[in-house]
Amino acid sequence: MTQFAADRYLSTRGDDTPTDFAGALLRGMAPDGGLYMPGRWPTLPADVARPGRTYGQIATDVLVPYLGDALPPAALERSLAKLVAGFDDPAVTPLVQLSDDLWMLELWHGPTAAFKDLAMQLAAALSEEALAASGERLTLVTATSGDTGAAAVNAFADKANIRLIVLHPLDRVSPVQRRQMTTVPADNVLNLAVEGDFDDCQRLVKGLLAEESLRDGARFSSVNSINWARLAGQIPYYVSAVMQLRAVGEDRAPHFVVPTGNFGDAFAGVAAQKSGLPVAGFTAAVNRNDALARAINDGLYERRPAVETASVSMDVQAPSNFERLIFEASGRDAVATRALFETFAAEGRVEIPAVILSAVRAQVAAVSVDEATTRAEIADAWEAYGRVVCPHTAVALSAARRLESQDAPVVALSTAHAAKFGGDVSSVLGFDPEPCPVIRDLGDRPERLTVVEGTPEAVLAAVKGFMAG
Ligand SMILES: *Cc1c(COP(=O)(O)O)cnc(C)c1O
């Protein structure tokens, strides 16, 4: 097998035409339908988590090996400075202690109050840098059920040589999420409110991505969580968590509990561990959409219709980054990975081979948390720790508290500010969560959105009008 460097990207489905970081960033998905992976895992510097280091310093150490020489030398520094400036906490991702061995890593101090900001702000800044270096333009299309669109609009607004088109289901995102997308006065962003549901939006995006008449010389891609750059942008906060534990004298390797949808957040943790970060283990906590938990616990990966839950950003039944986990667990066997996901695509279910399954289980455990338990956890977190948490965070906290005592500090990732999901939270606690500044600041600024019929023709016409204008 060819040996690759960390800054050369290969596909989980076998295409090993060397691609650099900029290629993986601007393309999103590999041409053979697989996901990009670094040629090998870089090794973190020995002192990467030494107490006192800033988020920017940690992120630089983490990301330099992945970027290689794909971008101008100062590009990463500029991009990280922009990222950090958008966060309202000096630690960027502060770690708070809830009890002796339970901690919470707050990932929502950025401009749209959810963890997607961490990766999206960085991906947007790096995309702008990559396009400036190559002289290309980029058109991005994405469907959203809320958080991704909000983070993307904020991150890509007014970025040079980039257009962003976001489709959300009309009246089916929360008012806060909608206003986060529609009150940004950026001429390079088109918000389409589609008469239909999220699945309709996804289908329409697929149609747009295949639409030849929209190719006007710009690169054409999507901003979803399979993009390697987004994943890489989530690795630094795992290192930061270990650094913050050490800063208070806790030197044991932590166990991370990650509220999981597409498994992008959790896989970034796996990447950190592969690069040498001391981690005791990972638990992926899912809601009632439990395909991932069933795959890991029962060995059968099976698609079922997604159901609506309070942790709506985790309502995923075919987690896209599961493919990266399988690729690693199979010893980077692209043939086995391709076979498994082609079977899954064709038949909606696939048995995970025993050898791969045991490697998956050695890497990550999974639990499913139902709606009643999620609500009970929102109440418990308030009662026991005085913390108002969002439903996604509650799923993680519930799973964290169920872990058998394991002589390791347990770190639950907190992925959104409670005020973003105020209705769900107040229906449990009886009061509204304290609004955070970035939500309050939305005020009653005018909204920019175009309502369209959920048909390919109507959406195409709206997109063409935008691109011509
Ligand atoms: C997207 C999201 C998640 C799930 O993250 P994945 O990387 O898709 O597993 C969890 N919580 C919140 C608030 C999110 O927006």
Tab-separated table of C-alpha atoms and ligand atoms in Angstrom:
chain	number	residue	atom	x	y	z
A	1	MET	CA	0.000	0.000	0.000
A	2	THR	CA	1.212	3.500	-0.849
A	3	GLN	CA	2.278	5.594	2.118
A	4	PHE	CA	0.712	9.035	2.208
A	5	ALA	CA	1.452	12.151	4.194
A	6	ALA	CA	-1.084	13.747	6.552
A	7	ASP	CA	-1.673	16.558	4.047
A	8	ARG	CA	-2.564	14.196	1.189
A	9	TYR	CA	-6.200	13.130	1.120
A	10	LEU	CA	-7.567	9.837	-0.096
A	11	SER	CA	-11.122	8.566	-0.392
A	12	THR	CA	-12.753	6.024	1.921
A	13	ARG	CA	-13.884	4.286	-1.289
A	14	GLY	CA	-10.445	3.785	-2.807
A	15	ASP	CA	-9.654	6.750	-5.046
A	16	ASP	CA	-6.110	7.625	-3.991
A	17	THR	CA	-5.348	10.328	-6.554
A	18	PRO	CA	-3.468	12.661	-4.222
A	19	THR	CA	-5.586	15.671	-3.234
A	20	ASP	CA	-4.341	18.452	-1.009
A	21	PHE	CA	-6.226	20.229	1.783
A	22	ALA	CA	-7.555	22.935	-0.538
A	23	GLY	CA	-8.892	20.288	-2.922
A	24	ALA	CA	-10.623	18.392	-0.118
A	25	LEU	CA	-12.003	21.671	1.253
A	26	LEU	CA	-13.431	23.007	-2.010
A	27	ARG	CA	-14.656	19.681	-3.349
A	28	GLY	CA	-16.324	18.335	-0.185
A	29	MET	CA	-16.911	14.793	-1.360
A	30	ALA	CA	-14.371	12.631	-3.203
A	31	PRO	CA	-15.152	12.022	-6.896
A	32	ASP	CA	-15.800	8.303	-6.268
A	33	GLY	CA	-18.554	9.091	-3.743
A	34	GLY	CA	-16.337	8.464	-0.717
A	35	LEU	CA	-15.216	10.805	2.067
A	36	TYR	CA	-11.764	12.343	2.239
A	37	MET	CA	-9.355	11.121	4.895
A	38	PRO	CA	-5.823	12.312	5.650
A	39	GLY	CA	-3.180	9.958	4.223
A	40	ARG	CA	-2.093	9.209	7.773
A	41	TRP	CA	-2.683	10.620	11.245
A	42	PRO	CA	-0.216	13.344	12.226
A	43	THR	CA	1.329	13.253	15.719
A	44	LEU	CA	0.419	16.069	18.082
A	45	PRO	CA	3.402	17.927	19.612
A	46	ALA	CA	4.177	16.583	23.113
A	47	ASP	CA	3.307	19.870	24.827
A	48	VAL	CA	0.159	20.633	22.815
A	49	ALA	CA	-2.077	20.474	25.919
A	50	ARG	CA	0.279	22.227	28.320
A	51	PRO	CA	-1.798	24.473	30.615
A	52	GLY	CA	-1.918	28.112	29.611
A	53	ARG	CA	-1.952	27.631	25.856
A	54	THR	CA	-4.565	29.594	23.892
A	55	TYR	CA	-7.161	28.059	21.622
A	56	GLY	CA	-5.372	29.637	18.644
A	57	GLN	CA	-2.052	28.052	19.609
A	58	ILE	CA	-3.638	24.646	20.087
A	59	ALA	CA	-5.569	24.877	16.817
A	60	THR	CA	-2.407	25.874	14.950
A	61	ASP	CA	-0.566	22.806	16.269
A	62	VAL	CA	-3.502	20.586	15.344
A	63	LEU	CA	-4.129	21.978	11.864
A	64	VAL	CA	-0.699	22.761	10.394
A	65	PRO	CA	0.064	19.112	9.500
A	66	TYR	CA	-3.325	18.763	7.762
A	67	LEU	CA	-2.857	21.906	5.666
A	68	GLY	CA	0.719	21.229	4.610
A	69	ASP	CA	1.611	23.757	1.942
A	70	ALA	CA	-1.856	23.863	0.352
A	71	LEU	CA	-2.481	27.469	1.407
A	72	PRO	CA	-0.264	30.544	1.790
A	73	PRO	CA	1.631	30.371	5.123
A	74	ALA	CA	-0.297	33.161	6.871
A	75	ALA	CA	-3.734	31.868	5.773
A	76	LEU	CA	-4.270	29.626	8.793
A	77	GLU	CA	-3.172	32.319	11.226
A	78	ARG	CA	-5.580	34.868	9.680
A	79	SER	CA	-8.428	32.330	9.625
A	80	LEU	CA	-7.942	31.315	13.259
A	81	ALA	CA	-7.770	34.955	14.349
A	82	LYS	CA	-11.172	35.547	12.687
A	83	LEU	CA	-12.603	32.436	14.335
A	84	VAL	CA	-11.448	33.362	17.825
A	85	ALA	CA	-12.633	36.972	17.437
A	86	GLY	CA	-16.190	35.721	16.883
A	87	PHE	CA	-16.344	33.957	20.265
A	88	ASP	CA	-17.419	35.667	23.461
A	89	ASP	CA	-15.248	33.618	25.840
A	90	PRO	CA	-11.452	33.911	26.019
A	91	ALA	CA	-11.141	30.114	26.256
A	92	VAL	CA	-13.327	29.850	23.101
A	93	THR	CA	-14.598	26.460	24.350
A	94	PRO	CA	-14.683	26.778	28.163
A	95	LEU	CA	-14.822	23.649	30.303
A	96	VAL	CA	-17.081	23.813	33.363
A	97	GLN	CA	-17.152	21.353	36.244
A	98	LEU	CA	-20.563	19.954	37.227
A	99	SER	CA	-19.534	17.429	39.907
A	100	ASP	CA	-16.418	15.528	41.048
A	101	ASP	CA	-15.947	13.623	37.824
A	102	LEU	CA	-18.437	15.279	35.470
A	103	TRP	CA	-17.537	18.189	33.215
A	104	MET	CA	-19.224	20.036	30.379
A	105	LEU	CA	-17.384	21.499	27.389
A	106	GLU	CA	-19.315	24.535	26.138
A	107	LEU	CA	-19.073	24.755	22.371
A	108	TRP	CA	-21.674	27.483	21.818
A	109	HIS	CA	-19.915	30.770	22.520
A	110	GLY	CA	-19.742	31.663	18.820
A	111	PRO	CA	-21.830	33.881	16.533
A	112	THR	CA	-24.832	31.524	16.108
A	113	ALA	CA	-24.686	29.869	19.548
A	114	ALA	CA	-24.156	26.285	18.365
A	115	PHE	CA	-21.018	24.181	17.986
A	116	LYS	CA	-21.190	24.250	14.191
A	117	ASP	CA	-19.684	27.754	14.322
A	118	LEU	CA	-16.307	26.319	15.333
A	119	ALA	CA	-15.869	24.403	12.107
A	120	MET	CA	-17.926	26.594	9.779
A	121	GLN	CA	-16.157	29.874	10.598
A	122	LEU	CA	-12.827	28.207	9.939
A	123	ALA	CA	-13.983	26.456	6.752
A	124	ALA	CA	-15.354	29.751	5.392
A	125	ALA	CA	-12.184	31.718	6.118
A	126	LEU	CA	-9.986	28.975	4.663
A	127	SER	CA	-12.213	28.692	1.564
A	128	GLU	CA	-11.845	32.397	0.931
A	129	GLU	CA	-8.055	32.035	1.275
A	130	ALA	CA	-7.940	29.034	-1.055
A	131	LEU	CA	-9.985	30.836	-3.726
A	132	ALA	CA	-7.833	33.957	-3.466
A	133	ALA	CA	-4.771	31.773	-4.050
A	134	SER	CA	-6.245	29.907	-7.037
A	135	GLY	CA	-8.333	32.695	-8.587
A	136	GLU	CA	-11.444	30.495	-8.611
A	137	ARG	CA	-15.023	31.136	-7.508
A	138	LEU	CA	-17.240	28.833	-5.473
A	139	THR	CA	-20.997	28.282	-5.326
A	140	LEU	CA	-22.266	26.438	-2.244
A	141	VAL	CA	-25.705	24.875	-1.891
A	142	THR	CA	-27.058	23.355	1.284
A	143	ALA	CA	-30.260	22.126	2.848
A	144	THR	CA	-30.786	22.811	6.528
A	145	SER	CA	-33.141	21.964	9.342
A	146	GLY	CA	-31.751	24.965	11.240
A	147	ASP	CA	-28.289	25.046	12.810
A	148	THR	CA	-26.193	24.300	9.729
A	149	GLY	CA	-27.864	27.039	7.698
A	150	ALA	CA	-27.500	29.587	10.480
A	151	ALA	CA	-23.811	28.777	10.967
A	152	ALA	CA	-23.180	28.752	7.202
A	153	VAL	CA	-24.890	32.076	6.478
A	154	ASN	CA	-23.023	33.771	9.304
A	155	ALA	CA	-19.696	32.256	8.260
A	156	PHE	CA	-19.922	32.766	4.486
A	157	ALA	CA	-21.657	36.182	4.447
A	158	ASP	CA	-19.678	38.627	2.301
A	159	LYS	CA	-16.846	36.158	1.675
A	160	ALA	CA	-15.160	37.106	-1.606
A	161	ASN	CA	-15.753	34.861	-4.630
A	162	ILE	CA	-18.284	32.685	-2.770
A	163	ARG	CA	-22.055	32.406	-3.243
A	164	LEU	CA	-24.174	30.523	-0.722
A	165	ILE	CA	-27.673	29.164	-1.353
A	166	VAL	CA	-29.526	27.754	1.663
A	167	LEU	CA	-32.803	25.842	1.451
A	168	HIS	CA	-34.849	25.515	4.624
A	169	PRO	CA	-38.366	24.115	5.023
A	170	LEU	CA	-40.845	26.997	5.275
A	171	ASP	CA	-42.192	27.418	8.835
A	172	ARG	CA	-40.348	24.316	10.057
A	173	VAL	CA	-37.249	25.915	11.541
A	174	SER	CA	-37.423	27.781	14.840
A	175	PRO	CA	-37.914	31.572	14.632
A	176	VAL	CA	-34.441	32.095	16.119
A	177	GLN	CA	-32.847	29.802	13.555
A	178	ARG	CA	-34.745	31.481	10.707
A	179	ARG	CA	-33.757	34.972	11.812
A	180	GLN	CA	-30.135	33.887	12.166
A	181	MET	CA	-30.240	33.004	8.467
A	182	THR	CA	-32.419	35.793	7.114
A	183	THR	CA	-31.311	38.935	8.972
A	184	VAL	CA	-27.746	38.820	7.659
A	185	PRO	CA	-27.539	41.588	5.038
A	186	ALA	CA	-25.193	39.801	2.610
A	187	ASP	CA	-25.700	39.934	-1.154
A	188	ASN	CA	-23.824	36.666	-1.713
A	189	VAL	CA	-26.423	34.676	0.256
A	190	LEU	CA	-29.774	33.379	-0.995
A	191	ASN	CA	-32.251	32.028	1.579
A	192	LEU	CA	-34.952	29.875	0.053
A	193	ALA	CA	-37.917	28.969	2.261
A	194	VAL	CA	-39.240	25.862	0.555
A	195	GLU	CA	-42.870	24.788	0.769
A	196	GLY	CA	-42.111	21.266	1.971
A	197	ASP	CA	-40.107	19.435	4.627
A	198	PHE	CA	-36.382	18.945	5.227
A	199	ASP	CA	-36.256	15.813	3.065
A	200	ASP	CA	-37.748	17.825	0.176
A	201	CYS	CA	-35.007	20.412	0.679
A	202	GLN	CA	-32.333	17.723	0.586
A	203	ARG	CA	-33.770	16.231	-2.584
A	204	LEU	CA	-33.915	19.666	-4.208
A	205	VAL	CA	-30.280	20.354	-3.259
A	206	LYS	CA	-29.201	17.079	-4.853
A	207	GLY	CA	-31.028	18.165	-8.006
A	208	LEU	CA	-29.307	21.560	-7.995
A	209	LEU	CA	-25.872	19.967	-7.537
A	210	ALA	CA	-26.493	17.835	-10.627
A	211	GLU	CA	-27.866	20.754	-12.684
A	212	GLU	CA	-25.518	21.421	-15.615
A	213	SER	CA	-27.183	24.719	-16.528
A	214	LEU	CA	-25.975	26.216	-13.221
A	215	ARG	CA	-22.312	25.602	-14.014
A	216	ASP	CA	-20.914	29.010	-14.810
A	217	GLY	CA	-17.223	28.336	-14.307
A	218	ALA	CA	-17.404	28.421	-10.520
A	219	ARG	CA	-16.724	25.360	-8.398
A	220	PHE	CA	-19.982	23.894	-7.183
A	221	SER	CA	-20.189	22.168	-3.805
A	222	SER	CA	-22.082	21.760	-0.554
A	223	VAL	CA	-21.291	22.788	3.026
A	224	ASN	CA	-22.260	19.654	4.877
A	225	SER	CA	-20.486	17.916	7.711
A	226	ILE	CA	-18.656	15.407	5.507
A	227	ASN	CA	-16.213	18.131	4.485
A	228	TRP	CA	-12.811	17.236	5.916
A	229	ALA	CA	-12.058	20.877	6.722
A	230	ARG	CA	-15.140	21.068	8.921
A	231	LEU	CA	-14.127	17.924	10.705
A	232	ALA	CA	-10.560	19.127	11.213
A	233	GLY	CA	-11.884	22.371	12.688
A	234	GLN	CA	-13.495	20.366	15.480
A	235	ILE	CA	-10.338	18.558	16.605
A	236	PRO	CA	-8.797	21.472	18.580
A	237	TYR	CA	-11.510	21.625	21.242
A	238	TYR	CA	-10.823	18.061	22.355
A	239	VAL	CA	-7.215	19.088	22.941
A	240	SER	CA	-8.394	22.250	24.663
A	241	ALA	CA	-10.555	20.151	27.018
A	242	VAL	CA	-7.542	18.068	28.069
A	243	MET	CA	-5.506	21.262	28.512
A	244	GLN	CA	-8.223	22.787	30.719
A	245	LEU	CA	-8.425	19.627	32.840
A	246	ARG	CA	-4.661	19.671	33.373
A	247	ALA	CA	-4.821	23.349	34.286
A	248	VAL	CA	-6.832	22.399	37.380
A	249	GLY	CA	-4.640	19.421	38.242
A	250	GLU	CA	-6.756	16.713	36.618
A	251	ASP	CA	-4.219	14.624	34.712
A	252	ARG	CA	-6.263	11.503	34.023
A	253	ALA	CA	-7.347	10.923	30.423
A	254	PRO	CA	-11.021	11.914	30.006
A	255	HIS	CA	-13.951	9.979	28.614
A	256	PHE	CA	-15.887	12.126	26.103
A	257	VAL	CA	-19.661	11.881	25.665
A	258	VAL	CA	-20.764	13.437	22.385
A	259	PRO	CA	-24.368	14.294	21.420
A	260	THR	CA	-24.428	12.780	17.964
A	261	GLY	CA	-26.222	13.190	14.652
A	262	ASN	CA	-23.948	12.797	11.628
A	263	PHE	CA	-21.030	11.673	13.846
A	264	GLY	CA	-18.840	14.562	12.650
A	265	ASP	CA	-18.307	15.968	16.123
A	266	ALA	CA	-17.483	12.544	17.582
A	267	PHE	CA	-15.174	11.589	14.717
A	268	ALA	CA	-13.117	14.730	15.326
A	269	GLY	CA	-12.503	13.325	18.818
A	270	VAL	CA	-11.404	10.030	17.317
A	271	ALA	CA	-8.993	11.964	15.085
A	272	ALA	CA	-7.555	13.731	18.149
A	273	GLN	CA	-6.992	10.395	19.860
A	274	LYS	CA	-5.382	8.895	16.734
A	275	SER	CA	-2.934	11.798	16.837
A	276	GLY	CA	-1.932	10.947	20.383
A	277	LEU	CA	-4.345	12.860	22.627
A	278	PRO	CA	-4.843	10.806	25.819
A	279	VAL	CA	-8.523	9.790	25.814
A	280	ALA	CA	-10.087	7.064	27.980
A	281	GLY	CA	-12.979	6.495	25.593
A	282	PHE	CA	-15.859	7.926	23.587
A	283	THR	CA	-19.602	7.527	23.933
A	284	ALA	CA	-21.848	8.697	21.104
A	285	ALA	CA	-25.199	9.711	22.605
A	286	VAL	CA	-28.058	9.697	20.102
A	287	ASN	CA	-31.752	10.457	20.461
A	288	ARG	CA	-34.554	8.159	19.297
A	289	ASN	CA	-33.022	8.256	15.821
A	290	ASP	CA	-30.723	5.455	16.841
A	291	ALA	CA	-29.351	3.836	13.656
A	292	LEU	CA	-25.803	4.452	14.861
A	293	ALA	CA	-26.426	2.966	18.309
A	294	ARG	CA	-28.103	-0.091	16.812
A	295	ALA	CA	-25.224	-0.552	14.368
A	296	ILE	CA	-22.623	-0.413	17.138
A	297	ASN	CA	-24.573	-2.413	19.729
A	298	ASP	CA	-26.296	-4.987	17.492
A	299	GLY	CA	-24.019	-5.085	14.441
A	300	LEU	CA	-26.836	-4.290	12.005
A	301	TYR	CA	-26.749	-0.894	10.311
A	302	GLU	CA	-30.309	-0.244	9.217
A	303	ARG	CA	-32.106	2.840	7.958
A	304	ARG	CA	-35.472	3.744	9.483
A	305	PRO	CA	-37.556	6.856	8.844
A	306	ALA	CA	-36.302	9.763	10.949
A	307	VAL	CA	-38.589	10.868	13.753
A	308	GLU	CA	-38.848	14.389	15.151
A	309	THR	CA	-37.309	14.968	18.573
A	310	ALA	CA	-36.453	17.943	20.772
A	311	SER	CA	-32.767	17.505	19.873
A	312	VAL	CA	-33.688	18.271	16.282
A	313	SER	CA	-30.133	18.772	15.020
A	314	MET	CA	-29.507	15.106	15.800
A	315	ASP	CA	-32.530	13.752	13.901
A	316	VAL	CA	-30.322	11.732	11.560
A	317	GLN	CA	-30.841	8.132	10.516
A	318	ALA	CA	-27.891	7.593	8.188
A	319	PRO	CA	-24.967	9.375	9.872
A	320	SER	CA	-22.635	10.368	7.054
A	321	ASN	CA	-19.406	10.245	9.052
A	322	PHE	CA	-20.040	6.641	10.109
A	323	GLU	CA	-18.221	5.810	6.864
A	324	ARG	CA	-15.034	7.327	8.238
A	325	LEU	CA	-15.319	5.227	11.394
A	326	ILE	CA	-15.823	2.044	9.377
A	327	PHE	CA	-12.862	2.916	7.137
A	328	GLU	CA	-10.597	3.260	10.182
A	329	ALA	CA	-12.007	0.221	11.956
A	330	SER	CA	-11.427	-1.922	8.877
A	331	GLY	CA	-7.752	-0.970	8.877
A	332	ARG	CA	-8.410	1.526	6.052
A	333	ASP	CA	-9.827	-1.160	3.792
A	334	ALA	CA	-11.500	0.872	1.012
A	335	VAL	CA	-12.863	-2.248	-0.700
A	336	ALA	CA	-14.656	-3.399	2.458
A	337	THR	CA	-15.873	0.150	3.164
A	338	ARG	CA	-17.249	0.615	-0.334
A	339	ALA	CA	-18.993	-2.779	-0.220
A	340	LEU	CA	-20.612	-2.012	3.127
A	341	PHE	CA	-21.991	1.411	2.155
A	342	GLU	CA	-23.079	0.339	-1.313
A	343	THR	CA	-25.071	-2.473	0.256
A	344	PHE	CA	-26.548	-0.028	2.765
A	345	ALA	CA	-27.498	2.410	-0.026
A	346	ALA	CA	-29.118	-0.325	-2.110
A	347	GLU	CA	-30.862	-2.313	0.617
A	348	GLY	CA	-31.250	0.107	3.521
A	349	ARG	CA	-29.492	-2.345	5.844
A	350	VAL	CA	-26.175	-4.108	6.141
A	351	GLU	CA	-24.589	-6.520	8.605
A	352	ILE	CA	-21.248	-5.181	9.912
A	353	PRO	CA	-18.533	-7.863	9.593
A	354	ALA	CA	-17.439	-9.161	13.026
A	355	VAL	CA	-13.809	-8.042	12.788
A	356	ILE	CA	-14.808	-4.495	11.857
A	357	LEU	CA	-17.533	-4.417	14.509
A	358	SER	CA	-15.173	-5.309	17.331
A	359	ALA	CA	-12.754	-2.595	16.195
A	360	VAL	CA	-15.638	-0.087	16.093
A	361	ARG	CA	-16.682	-1.061	19.625
A	362	ALA	CA	-13.134	-0.674	20.881
A	363	GLN	CA	-13.221	2.892	19.566
A	364	VAL	CA	-16.655	4.165	20.558
A	365	ALA	CA	-19.686	3.098	22.600
A	366	ALA	CA	-23.188	4.313	21.762
A	367	VAL	CA	-26.395	4.880	23.704
A	368	SER	CA	-29.827	6.101	22.714
A	369	VAL	CA	-31.725	8.511	24.976
A	370	ASP	CA	-35.488	8.833	24.604
A	371	GLU	CA	-37.551	12.007	24.791
A	372	ALA	CA	-38.859	11.546	28.345
A	373	THR	CA	-35.322	10.966	29.625
A	374	THR	CA	-34.065	14.009	27.731
A	375	ARG	CA	-36.713	16.194	29.365
A	376	ALA	CA	-35.964	14.690	32.787
A	377	GLU	CA	-32.285	15.487	32.258
A	378	ILE	CA	-33.053	19.143	31.454
A	379	ALA	CA	-34.822	19.287	34.837
A	380	ASP	CA	-32.037	17.391	36.645
A	381	ALA	CA	-29.251	19.544	35.210
A	382	TRP	CA	-31.055	22.605	36.541
A	383	GLU	CA	-31.728	21.062	39.934
A	384	ALA	CA	-28.384	19.347	40.503
A	385	TYR	CA	-25.981	21.815	38.878
A	386	GLY	CA	-27.950	25.007	38.331
A	387	ARG	CA	-27.375	24.745	34.583
A	388	VAL	CA	-29.961	25.428	31.890
A	389	VAL	CA	-29.075	23.102	29.017
A	390	CYS	CA	-30.419	22.572	25.494
A	391	PRO	CA	-31.991	19.225	24.534
A	392	HIS	CA	-28.860	18.103	22.624
A	393	THR	CA	-26.683	18.737	25.650
A	394	ALA	CA	-29.245	16.947	27.833
A	395	VAL	CA	-28.926	13.823	25.686
A	396	ALA	CA	-25.167	13.840	26.301
A	397	LEU	CA	-25.494	14.574	30.026
A	398	SER	CA	-27.975	11.761	30.476
A	399	ALA	CA	-25.625	9.304	28.763
A	400	ALA	CA	-22.683	10.665	30.769
A	401	ARG	CA	-24.436	10.102	34.081
A	402	ARG	CA	-25.256	6.541	33.108
A	403	LEU	CA	-21.608	5.639	32.534
A	404	GLU	CA	-20.355	3.186	35.105
A	405	SER	CA	-17.774	4.780	37.337
A	406	GLN	CA	-14.556	4.354	35.424
A	407	ASP	CA	-11.848	6.284	37.171
A	408	ALA	CA	-11.802	8.921	34.464
A	409	PRO	CA	-13.193	12.416	34.313
A	410	VAL	CA	-16.247	12.406	32.048
A	411	VAL	CA	-16.599	15.342	29.655
A	412	ALA	CA	-20.034	15.860	28.072
A	413	LEU	CA	-20.031	18.135	25.043
A	414	SER	CA	-22.572	20.959	25.201
A	415	THR	CA	-23.426	21.802	21.609
A	416	ALA	CA	-25.948	24.659	21.705
A	417	HIS	CA	-27.011	27.520	23.952
A	418	ALA	CA	-30.317	26.676	25.661
A	419	ALA	CA	-31.948	29.859	24.351
A	420	LYS	CA	-31.734	28.498	20.810
A	421	PHE	CA	-34.269	25.874	21.844
A	422	GLY	CA	-36.093	28.026	24.370
A	423	GLY	CA	-39.532	26.482	23.817
A	424	ASP	CA	-38.407	22.953	24.668
A	425	VAL	CA	-36.454	24.134	27.670
A	426	SER	CA	-39.143	26.398	29.136
A	427	SER	CA	-41.775	23.685	28.742
A	428	VAL	CA	-39.723	21.612	31.204
A	429	LEU	CA	-38.388	24.281	33.562
A	430	GLY	CA	-41.326	26.673	33.513
A	431	PHE	CA	-39.160	29.679	32.652
A	432	ASP	CA	-37.346	30.915	29.569
A	433	PRO	CA	-33.599	30.418	29.338
A	434	GLU	CA	-31.557	33.596	29.681
A	435	PRO	CA	-31.200	34.894	26.106
A	436	CYS	CA	-27.625	35.015	24.866
A	437	PRO	CA	-26.357	38.250	23.290
A	438	VAL	CA	-26.007	36.888	19.752
A	439	ILE	CA	-29.673	35.893	19.780
A	440	ARG	CA	-30.890	39.069	21.460
A	441	ASP	CA	-28.951	41.140	18.923
A	442	LEU	CA	-31.026	39.677	16.090
A	443	GLY	CA	-33.705	42.066	17.355
A	444	ASP	CA	-36.163	42.899	14.637
A	445	ARG	CA	-33.775	43.441	11.784
A	446	PRO	CA	-35.445	42.987	8.377
A	447	GLU	CA	-35.465	39.456	6.977
A	448	ARG	CA	-34.291	38.443	3.505
A	449	LEU	CA	-35.820	35.272	2.165
A	450	THR	CA	-37.607	33.974	-0.906
A	451	VAL	CA	-40.540	31.615	-0.477
A	452	VAL	CA	-40.621	28.987	-3.224
A	453	GLU	CA	-42.803	26.081	-4.195
A	454	GLY	CA	-41.073	22.768	-3.433
A	455	THR	CA	-40.575	21.823	-7.082
A	456	PRO	CA	-37.270	21.535	-8.995
A	457	GLU	CA	-38.515	24.091	-11.566
A	458	ALA	CA	-39.439	26.745	-9.011
A	459	VAL	CA	-36.201	26.321	-7.064
A	460	LEU	CA	-34.072	26.353	-10.215
A	461	ALA	CA	-35.725	29.567	-11.401
A	462	ALA	CA	-35.080	31.258	-8.048
A	463	VAL	CA	-31.448	30.144	-8.023
A	464	LYS	CA	-30.889	31.301	-11.614
A	465	GLY	CA	-32.389	34.688	-10.798
A	466	PHE	CA	-30.013	35.016	-7.838
A	467	MET	CA	-26.968	33.926	-9.825
A	468	ALA	CA	-27.759	36.355	-12.649
A	469	GLY	CA	-28.266	39.244	-10.255
B	1	LIG	C1	-25.252	19.344	14.408
B	1	LIG	C2	-25.509	19.279	15.869
B	1	LIG	C3	-25.256	18.106	16.619
B	1	LIG	C4	-24.768	16.822	15.975
B	1	LIG	O1	-23.435	16.891	15.511
B	1	LIG	P1	-22.909	15.794	14.471
B	1	LIG	O2	-21.544	16.252	14.090
B	1	LIG	O3	-23.866	15.848	13.297
B	1	LIG	O4	-22.924	14.482	15.134
B	1	LIG	C5	-25.470	18.144	17.985
B	1	LIG	N1	-25.946	19.237	18.594
B	1	LIG	C6	-26.206	20.382	17.919
B	1	LIG	C7	-26.751	21.556	18.659
B	1	LIG	C8	-26.000	20.447	16.540
B	1	LIG	O5	-26.272	21.585	15.868
